[in-house]
Amino acid sequence: MAYSPKVIDHYEHPRNVGSLAKDDPAVGTGVVGAPECGDVMKLQIKVDEKTGKIVDAKFKTFGCGSAIASSSLATEWVKGKTIDQAMAIKNTEIVQELSLPPVKIHCSVLAEDAIKSAIADYQKKAAAKKTEEQAVNA
Amino acid sequence: MPVKLPIYLDNNATTPVDPRVLEAMLPYFTEKFGNAASRNHHFGWEAEDAVDTARKQVADLIGADSKEIVWTSGSTESNNLAIKGAADMYKDKGKHIISAVHEHKAVLDPCKRLQREGYEVTFLSPNKDGIIYAEQVREVMREDTVLVTVMWANNEIGTVNEIEQIGKLCKDKGVIFHTDATQYVGKLPCDVEAAGVDLLSASAHKMYGPKGVGCLYVRRRRPRVRLSPILDGGGHERGMRSGTLNVPGIVGMGAAAEIAKNELADEAIRLKALRDKLEHGITSQLDHVYVNGHKDKRLPHTTNISFPYVEGESLMMAIKEIAVSSGSACTSASLEPSYVLKSLGLGDDLAHSSIRFGLGRFTTEEEIDYTIDRVVTGVRKLRELSPLYEMVLEGIDLSKIQWATH
């Protein structure tokens, strides 16, 4: 199977590889997939509390070239976006951008799931923090 | 001297035609184009002579008699003819067959078809070392067992089964013994007499001959094995395989067999040294790397290595100028990871992370040095990217995590 030039570019020069401190309340972590299925993505976002914007994103992925490219692209796209804007990213947009063949569509689905999972983790932490603050103020 | 790219290390899939083989074949496309079945003119005799020479060359390589070689289109056909042909011919004697779970599909699928037609098939499972032992065959053998079909060497991991012992057991019990020797013939010494093999499949393109031609060895004495043909027609090949013979292909297989017979001893030593160098170069520089299957009872030119926390297809991409095969689902048509590796007890995750390196006659030491370097660099890069490797370094037990399988 031939890879598209964009997949190769992301594979050879993955953007935003690494990890953010997962205990930081401003960081949301999403881990999706399973080793038995051949792909696991970890995507992390860092949110600026004041502006509500995603100021940083990092990923690590175990998977094929298309899975690596999908998650690399996802980190690029979420940066600078608000939570709502990031939530609106669709896997089909990733498919289109990377020209993924049908057999690799699941990689894009996983990347979308990873974004949503990271956001959910952040929101859970933010909600817990809010409850804690209210408890302190009360 | 810089190595020439790309590098071919997938010689278990197919091998290039040796230039000496091609030279032998060429006249049989043009001036010597006769049909070997034309019994009444020069052109036919010339073709028939060439086919007879090739029959002798192949027979000599495997310790058989010329009359015992049946030409086919390749090992898939040979396996089908052997298994279906013997099962049908001896069905009044019994309908039980013994095989193994990690055989090639060209053996498994004919067996499964026979199952649907009312035969009983016992599929043996190997241990972690990948080998099928005679004792395992003995344990499941029954009064109504008519056929045992166990490959000589495995195509994915290169392990060599206990063929001589299984052959002896089958002789003692009067059971027909077929072996798919596609990966083995021409690589290590082969003697159908010593091994007690009754039926043997081989393919030209795995031993530096052309694609589209192979043979089935069919024992003629002690016992005389009979087969029901699967192709009906002009009654070529003693009625076992009708169809005009592929004379240039057969000449090529004969030439390839003769070269293999003369050179395999030296070639096996040379390739084993290079294969061992490759394995050592990789395993000494990377942690968490496993060689799959028995370390010694193995083809000299094959190694199958698992690189945990790195997915096979992405590793193939990292070493894209080196042609190898992967057990990863992503590289297979079925989207399932290798059933051969899973049969050794490897989890799906390790099966996804495995690469087969198949060295060959034209592999050089420079190519191996280059490959070691590229693989080590590639695995390190991908592990930097791997969330699994990160977790392992943090001391997390991956098997304890509840993964959301999809």
XYZ file of C-alpha atoms in Angstrom:
544
model
C 0.000 0.000 0.000
C 1.393 3.385 -0.910
C 1.205 6.141 1.677
C 0.164 9.671 0.828
C 2.898 12.324 0.992
C 1.181 13.912 4.012
C 1.159 10.636 5.948
C 4.835 10.176 5.176
C 5.599 13.753 6.236
C 3.836 13.320 9.603
C 5.415 9.908 10.070
C 8.918 11.150 9.368
C 8.496 14.466 11.170
C 5.854 13.851 13.807
C 4.624 17.099 15.404
C 4.289 17.516 19.149
C 5.702 14.194 20.274
C 6.018 13.865 24.027
C 4.161 14.000 27.289
C 2.665 16.676 29.521
C 2.464 16.316 33.309
C -0.678 14.238 33.639
C -1.314 15.393 37.240
C -1.404 19.060 36.223
C -5.044 20.223 36.583
C -4.690 22.170 33.313
C -3.783 18.981 31.405
C -6.263 16.495 29.972
C -5.030 13.027 28.958
C -6.752 10.612 26.589
C -5.513 7.064 25.981
C -7.491 5.105 23.393
C -7.087 1.837 21.516
C -5.572 -1.446 22.655
C -2.257 -3.208 22.022
C -4.032 -6.346 20.741
C -5.667 -4.257 18.039
C -2.319 -2.879 16.974
C -2.869 0.735 17.943
C -2.822 2.812 21.113
C -2.890 6.610 21.077
C -2.137 8.886 23.979
C -3.113 12.496 23.355
C -2.735 15.278 25.904
C -3.972 18.869 25.897
C -3.093 21.786 28.106
C -5.850 24.341 28.570
C -5.485 27.979 29.575
C -8.079 28.396 32.298
C -8.652 32.090 31.558
C -9.114 31.946 27.786
C -10.443 28.358 27.625
C -8.084 27.731 24.726
C -5.854 24.710 24.165
C -2.357 26.129 24.429
C -0.357 22.950 24.062
C -0.854 19.377 22.875
C 1.365 16.283 22.855
C 0.972 12.726 21.634
C 2.539 9.317 21.654
C 1.205 6.546 19.421
C 1.807 2.829 19.028
C 0.433 1.928 15.638
C 0.907 1.982 11.906
C 2.116 5.003 9.966
C -1.429 6.231 9.400
C -2.188 6.052 13.128
C 0.946 8.049 13.912
C 0.092 10.615 11.239
C -3.544 10.921 12.406
C -2.550 11.644 15.995
C 0.252 13.991 14.955
C -2.240 15.943 12.834
C -4.771 15.948 15.684
C -2.296 17.665 18.015
C -1.603 20.300 15.360
C -5.290 20.965 14.851
C -6.339 21.249 18.497
C -3.651 23.765 19.399
C -5.074 27.269 19.625
C -8.652 26.013 19.506
C -11.254 26.346 22.261
C -12.615 23.166 23.818
C -15.795 23.472 21.763
C -13.899 23.968 18.524
C -11.691 20.944 19.296
C -14.771 18.866 20.091
C -16.052 19.647 16.607
C -13.099 18.037 14.810
C -14.404 15.089 12.806
C -12.496 11.977 11.779
C -13.604 12.544 8.183
C -11.604 15.765 8.104
C -8.503 13.796 9.139
C -9.225 11.200 6.441
C -9.490 13.958 3.861
C -6.388 15.853 4.971
C -4.200 12.738 5.019
C -5.876 10.972 2.051
C -6.319 7.831 4.151
C -7.521 4.733 2.287
C -10.695 2.985 3.554
C -8.698 0.338 5.437
C -7.071 3.112 7.511
C -10.213 5.029 8.456
C -10.151 3.473 11.916
C -6.912 5.404 12.567
C -8.767 8.680 12.099
C -11.639 7.469 14.291
C -9.135 6.681 16.994
C -7.589 10.162 16.702
C -11.010 11.790 17.085
C -11.679 9.568 20.108
C -8.316 10.556 21.571
C -9.185 14.284 21.326
C -12.592 13.728 22.938
C -11.111 11.525 25.635
C -8.440 14.136 26.502
C -11.093 16.861 26.670
C -13.335 14.700 28.861
C -10.413 14.092 31.227
C -9.684 17.817 31.424
C -13.345 18.654 32.053
C -13.571 16.040 34.767
C -10.535 17.546 36.485
C -11.876 21.087 36.070
C -15.243 20.075 37.543
C -13.550 18.366 40.486
C -11.426 21.476 41.063
C -14.526 23.685 40.990
C -16.310 21.493 43.535
C -13.234 21.587 45.704
C -13.065 25.401 45.532
C -16.767 25.734 46.347
C -16.241 23.444 49.307
C -13.375 25.656 50.510
C -15.399 28.871 50.020
C -18.486 27.521 51.750
C 31.178 0.863 -1.203
C 27.709 2.138 -0.310
C 24.988 -0.488 -0.351
C 22.569 -0.532 -3.241
C 19.005 0.219 -2.192
C 16.398 -1.170 -1.825
C 17.621 -4.286 -0.030
C 15.697 -7.535 -0.463
C 15.319 -9.545 2.754
C 12.058 -11.310 1.956
C 13.447 -14.496 0.428
C 10.842 -16.653 2.183
C 8.215 -14.934 0.045
C 10.051 -15.462 -3.200
C 13.593 -15.475 -4.547
C 15.030 -13.859 -7.664
C 15.758 -16.190 -10.559
C 19.451 -17.085 -10.564
C 21.009 -15.806 -13.838
C 22.285 -19.350 -14.519
C 18.721 -20.606 -14.262
C 17.421 -17.973 -16.626
C 20.109 -18.844 -19.152
C 19.068 -22.500 -19.089
C 15.413 -21.556 -19.586
C 15.665 -19.064 -22.431
C 16.011 -21.457 -25.425
C 12.811 -23.219 -24.360
C 10.705 -20.125 -25.004
C 11.831 -19.706 -28.587
C 13.731 -22.224 -30.716
C 13.002 -25.205 -28.435
C 9.322 -24.492 -27.925
C 7.931 -27.994 -28.468
C 5.181 -29.691 -26.498
C 6.707 -32.443 -24.376
C 3.663 -34.578 -25.148
C 4.280 -34.481 -28.925
C 5.711 -37.956 -29.285
C 6.270 -37.994 -33.031
C 8.605 -35.197 -33.983
C 11.877 -33.519 -33.131
C 10.347 -30.565 -31.326
C 8.429 -32.800 -28.967
C 11.432 -35.051 -28.289
C 13.621 -32.063 -27.551
C 11.097 -30.748 -25.014
C 10.603 -34.180 -23.493
C 14.368 -34.639 -23.112
C 14.602 -31.297 -21.326
C 11.756 -32.236 -18.997
C 13.387 -35.587 -18.241
C 16.687 -33.900 -17.431
C 14.906 -31.517 -15.068
C 13.048 -34.424 -13.463
C 16.389 -36.052 -12.738
C 17.848 -32.802 -11.372
C 14.938 -32.282 -8.966
C 14.848 -35.961 -7.978
C 18.582 -35.849 -7.189
C 18.100 -32.860 -4.908
C 15.559 -34.678 -2.726
C 16.901 -38.241 -2.951
C 14.070 -39.501 -5.145
C 13.772 -41.357 -8.451
C 12.933 -39.348 -11.592
C 9.702 -41.279 -12.055
C 8.469 -40.019 -8.701
C 8.331 -36.334 -9.694
C 4.975 -34.893 -10.812
C 5.171 -31.366 -12.239
C 2.651 -28.830 -10.984
C 2.124 -25.083 -11.062
C 3.648 -24.669 -7.608
C 3.318 -25.723 -4.012
C -0.278 -24.648 -3.581
C -1.284 -27.062 -6.312
C 1.083 -29.753 -5.024
C -0.422 -29.492 -1.533
C -3.963 -29.650 -2.887
C -3.163 -32.658 -5.044
C -1.381 -34.491 -2.228
C -3.994 -33.895 0.449
C -7.207 -34.143 -1.540
C -5.784 -36.801 -3.833
C -4.639 -39.083 -1.008
C -7.743 -38.477 1.105
C -9.957 -39.488 -1.780
C -7.870 -42.475 -2.860
C -7.699 -43.974 0.617
C -11.121 -42.972 1.934
C -12.241 -46.582 2.268
C -9.369 -47.174 4.657
C -10.251 -44.271 6.916
C -11.145 -40.628 7.029
C -8.861 -39.221 9.703
C -6.088 -36.751 8.847
C -3.433 -35.178 11.076
C -1.996 -31.719 10.413
C -0.895 -28.665 12.413
C -2.409 -25.268 13.156
C 0.551 -23.284 11.838
C 0.738 -24.892 8.409
C 0.516 -22.716 5.304
C -2.999 -21.871 4.115
C -2.416 -24.098 1.092
C -2.432 -27.040 3.501
C -4.941 -25.757 6.060
C -7.626 -24.889 3.560
C -7.631 -28.225 1.690
C -7.831 -29.913 5.128
C -10.733 -27.687 6.125
C -12.531 -28.452 2.885
C -12.131 -32.162 3.603
C -13.564 -31.556 7.077
C -16.679 -30.121 5.476
C -16.857 -33.196 3.274
C -16.961 -35.548 6.237
C -13.310 -36.167 7.036
C -11.963 -35.657 10.550
C -8.832 -33.542 10.856
C -6.732 -33.177 14.007
C -4.663 -29.990 13.980
C -1.670 -30.222 16.300
C -0.467 -27.106 18.126
C 3.231 -26.366 18.543
C 4.815 -25.252 21.782
C 6.568 -21.933 22.128
C 9.461 -23.307 20.045
C 7.203 -23.713 17.015
C 8.133 -27.329 16.356
C 5.847 -30.311 15.783
C 7.323 -33.418 17.402
C 6.728 -37.053 16.395
C 5.422 -37.774 19.871
C 2.568 -35.326 19.332
C 1.645 -37.107 16.115
C 1.797 -40.497 17.830
C -0.568 -39.339 20.561
C -3.364 -38.471 18.149
C -2.857 -41.247 15.601
C -5.824 -43.609 15.232
C -6.750 -46.823 13.439
C -8.521 -44.814 10.769
C -5.742 -42.232 10.218
C -4.876 -42.267 6.511
C -2.764 -39.158 6.088
C -0.350 -37.037 8.098
C 0.565 -33.670 6.583
C 3.210 -31.667 8.468
C 5.401 -29.065 6.811
C 9.159 -29.566 6.777
C 9.996 -25.960 7.698
C 7.677 -23.151 8.657
C 7.392 -20.196 6.313
C 7.077 -17.462 8.951
C 9.527 -18.523 11.637
C 11.718 -21.005 9.754
C 11.493 -23.742 12.386
C 12.169 -27.293 11.172
C 9.751 -29.988 12.371
C 10.711 -33.523 13.435
C 10.199 -34.867 9.939
C 12.397 -37.981 10.051
C 10.819 -39.165 13.296
C 7.314 -38.450 12.020
C 8.204 -40.301 8.809
C 9.341 -43.329 10.743
C 6.195 -43.305 12.837
C 4.015 -43.139 9.722
C 5.962 -46.028 8.122
C 5.432 -48.144 11.253
C 1.713 -47.406 11.242
C 1.220 -47.657 7.483
C -0.004 -44.072 7.217
C 0.740 -41.859 4.190
C 3.033 -38.959 5.092
C 2.941 -35.692 3.159
C 5.229 -32.746 3.864
C 5.035 -29.250 2.449
C 8.754 -28.677 1.949
C 8.413 -25.414 0.033
C 10.677 -23.477 2.395
C 13.052 -26.349 3.052
C 14.037 -27.862 -0.289
C 17.227 -26.340 -1.621
C 18.085 -24.785 1.747
C 19.068 -27.805 3.850
C 19.866 -31.411 2.859
C 16.740 -33.331 1.917
C 16.383 -37.090 1.495
C 12.890 -38.511 1.114
C 14.177 -42.023 1.732
C 15.899 -41.234 5.028
C 12.956 -39.086 6.116
C 10.296 -41.638 5.196
C 8.318 -39.060 3.263
C 5.670 -40.355 0.835
C 4.533 -37.073 -0.678
C 6.538 -33.841 -0.809
C 5.602 -30.424 -2.188
C 8.211 -28.052 -3.578
C 8.204 -24.814 -5.510
C 10.791 -23.429 -7.948
C 10.485 -19.775 -7.004
C 11.610 -20.347 -3.416
C 14.947 -21.695 -4.634
C 16.008 -19.190 -7.285
C 13.839 -20.689 -10.020
C 10.842 -19.157 -11.811
C 7.354 -18.638 -10.414
C 4.476 -20.795 -11.599
C 6.207 -24.166 -11.459
C 6.628 -26.724 -8.722
C 6.429 -30.418 -8.153
C 4.936 -33.120 -6.022
C 7.114 -36.076 -5.138
C 4.953 -39.200 -5.110
C 6.570 -42.349 -3.685
C 6.465 -45.341 -6.033
C 7.905 -48.041 -3.804
C 7.372 -49.107 -0.184
C 4.602 -48.068 -0.464
C 3.419 -47.200 -3.937
C 1.299 -44.113 -3.274
C -1.715 -43.492 -5.468
C -3.632 -40.252 -5.785
C -6.945 -39.230 -7.269
C -6.190 -36.387 -9.691
C -7.800 -33.005 -9.175
C -7.359 -31.972 -12.815
C -8.842 -34.280 -15.436
C -7.688 -34.157 -19.034
C -4.951 -35.573 -21.233
C -3.547 -37.838 -18.548
C -0.104 -36.218 -18.329
C 2.198 -37.021 -15.415
C 1.064 -40.630 -15.015
C -2.521 -39.445 -14.944
C -1.986 -37.458 -11.760
C -1.791 -34.020 -13.305
C -3.209 -33.349 -16.736
C -2.134 -30.248 -18.614
C 0.593 -29.369 -21.106
C 3.879 -29.105 -19.288
C 5.414 -25.683 -18.661
C 8.683 -26.687 -20.323
C 10.719 -23.481 -19.757
C 9.552 -23.345 -16.132
C 10.393 -27.001 -15.581
C 13.836 -26.537 -17.142
C 14.280 -23.620 -14.743
C 13.260 -25.668 -11.725
C 15.685 -28.402 -12.785
C 18.563 -25.963 -13.188
C 17.720 -24.350 -9.838
C 17.697 -27.774 -8.181
C 21.063 -28.706 -9.597
C 22.638 -25.453 -8.422
C 21.053 -25.882 -4.990
C 22.358 -29.435 -4.700
C 25.896 -28.305 -5.479
C 25.881 -25.148 -3.399
C 23.476 -25.529 -0.510
C 26.040 -26.781 2.001
C 28.251 -23.702 1.588
C 25.293 -21.400 1.190
C 23.711 -22.599 4.427
C 26.919 -21.879 6.349
C 27.298 -18.434 4.813
C 23.664 -17.445 5.362
C 23.565 -18.765 8.901
C 26.584 -16.611 9.767
C 24.905 -13.537 8.270
C 21.552 -14.347 9.898
C 23.237 -14.794 13.282
C 25.084 -11.526 12.794
C 21.795 -9.772 12.054
C 20.111 -11.271 15.101
C 23.030 -10.462 17.376
C 23.380 -6.943 16.010
C 19.734 -6.224 16.744
C 19.262 -8.048 20.045
C 22.504 -6.734 21.562
C 21.580 -3.104 20.909
C 17.898 -3.108 21.859
C 16.137 -4.157 25.050
C 12.857 -6.123 24.998
C 13.472 -7.944 21.705
C 12.606 -11.606 21.141
C 13.543 -14.106 18.447
C 10.515 -16.308 17.739
C 10.707 -20.088 17.476
C 13.451 -22.610 18.166
C 16.906 -21.029 17.925
C 18.743 -24.006 16.412
C 16.170 -26.214 14.682
C 15.646 -23.532 12.111
C 16.316 -22.661 8.478
C 19.710 -20.961 8.238
C 18.453 -17.916 6.346
C 15.349 -16.997 8.325
C 14.711 -15.088 11.520
C 11.496 -13.742 12.975
C 11.866 -11.076 15.634
C 9.302 -9.383 17.852
C 9.851 -5.746 18.779
C 7.385 -5.099 21.595
C 5.818 -1.613 21.887
C 6.476 -0.968 18.199
C 3.888 -1.826 15.558
C 5.178 -3.942 12.678
C 3.856 -1.897 9.796
C 5.253 1.342 11.186
C 8.611 -0.365 11.634
C 8.476 -1.495 8.011
C 7.890 2.160 7.152
C 10.906 3.174 9.231
C 13.084 0.722 7.296
C 11.281 1.281 4.023
C 14.358 0.715 1.869
C 14.573 -2.831 3.272
C 11.995 -5.350 2.039
C 10.794 -7.623 4.863
C 7.497 -9.125 6.039
C 5.514 -8.434 9.183
C 3.104 -10.456 11.301
C 1.159 -7.250 11.809
C -2.501 -7.288 10.892
C -2.025 -4.026 9.041
C 0.103 -5.765 6.429
C -2.237 -8.705 5.875
C -5.322 -8.855 3.721
C -7.355 -10.377 6.559
C -6.551 -7.610 9.097
C -5.740 -10.381 11.565
C -2.275 -10.663 13.087
C -0.245 -13.743 12.136
C -1.918 -17.025 13.157
C 1.484 -18.701 13.038
C 2.916 -16.437 15.729
C -0.265 -16.688 17.778
C 0.038 -20.493 17.651
C 3.353 -20.161 19.529
C 1.473 -18.481 22.343
C 2.402 -14.925 21.396
C -0.267 -12.383 22.247
C -1.833 -10.320 19.482
C 0.283 -7.377 20.608
C 3.550 -9.257 19.994
C 2.268 -10.714 16.743
C 1.591 -7.148 15.570
C 5.160 -6.242 16.478
C 7.053 -8.910 14.563
C 9.236 -8.808 11.480
C 10.480 -11.716 9.358
C 13.903 -11.316 7.763
C 14.621 -13.782 4.970
C 18.184 -13.753 3.669
C 19.139 -15.220 0.337
C 21.836 -16.205 -2.124
C 22.465 -12.600 -3.114
C 22.448 -11.059 0.369
C 25.735 -9.357 1.256
C 27.372 -8.574 4.571
C 27.154 -4.836 3.787
C 23.391 -5.213 3.441
C 23.201 -6.908 6.833
C 25.296 -4.176 8.480
C 23.039 -1.536 6.959
C 19.916 -3.414 8.060
C 21.100 -3.735 11.667
C 21.740 -0.017 11.780
C 18.385 0.934 10.257
C 16.366 -1.453 12.426
C 18.012 -0.288 15.650
C 17.516 3.384 14.724
C 13.926 2.756 13.614
C 12.909 0.847 16.729
C 14.466 3.511 18.972
C 12.638 6.268 17.126
C 9.293 4.468 17.276
C 9.727 3.634 20.938
C 10.254 7.348 21.610
C 6.833 7.693 20.034
C 5.283 4.739 21.827
C 2.947 5.316 24.773
C 3.344 1.628 25.644
C 7.118 1.845 25.941
C 6.697 4.952 28.112
C 4.342 3.064 30.410
C 6.732 0.129 30.649
C 9.587 2.471 31.582
C 7.308 3.932 34.268
C 6.895 0.423 35.637
C 3.293 -0.047 34.541
C 2.242 -3.629 33.787
C 0.500 -3.394 30.416
C -1.338 -6.664 30.911
C -3.124 -5.191 33.948
C -4.612 -2.266 32.035
C -8.233 -2.385 30.977
C -7.930 -1.467 27.320
C -10.960 -0.269 25.424
C -10.750 -2.753 22.556
C -12.304 -1.619 19.337
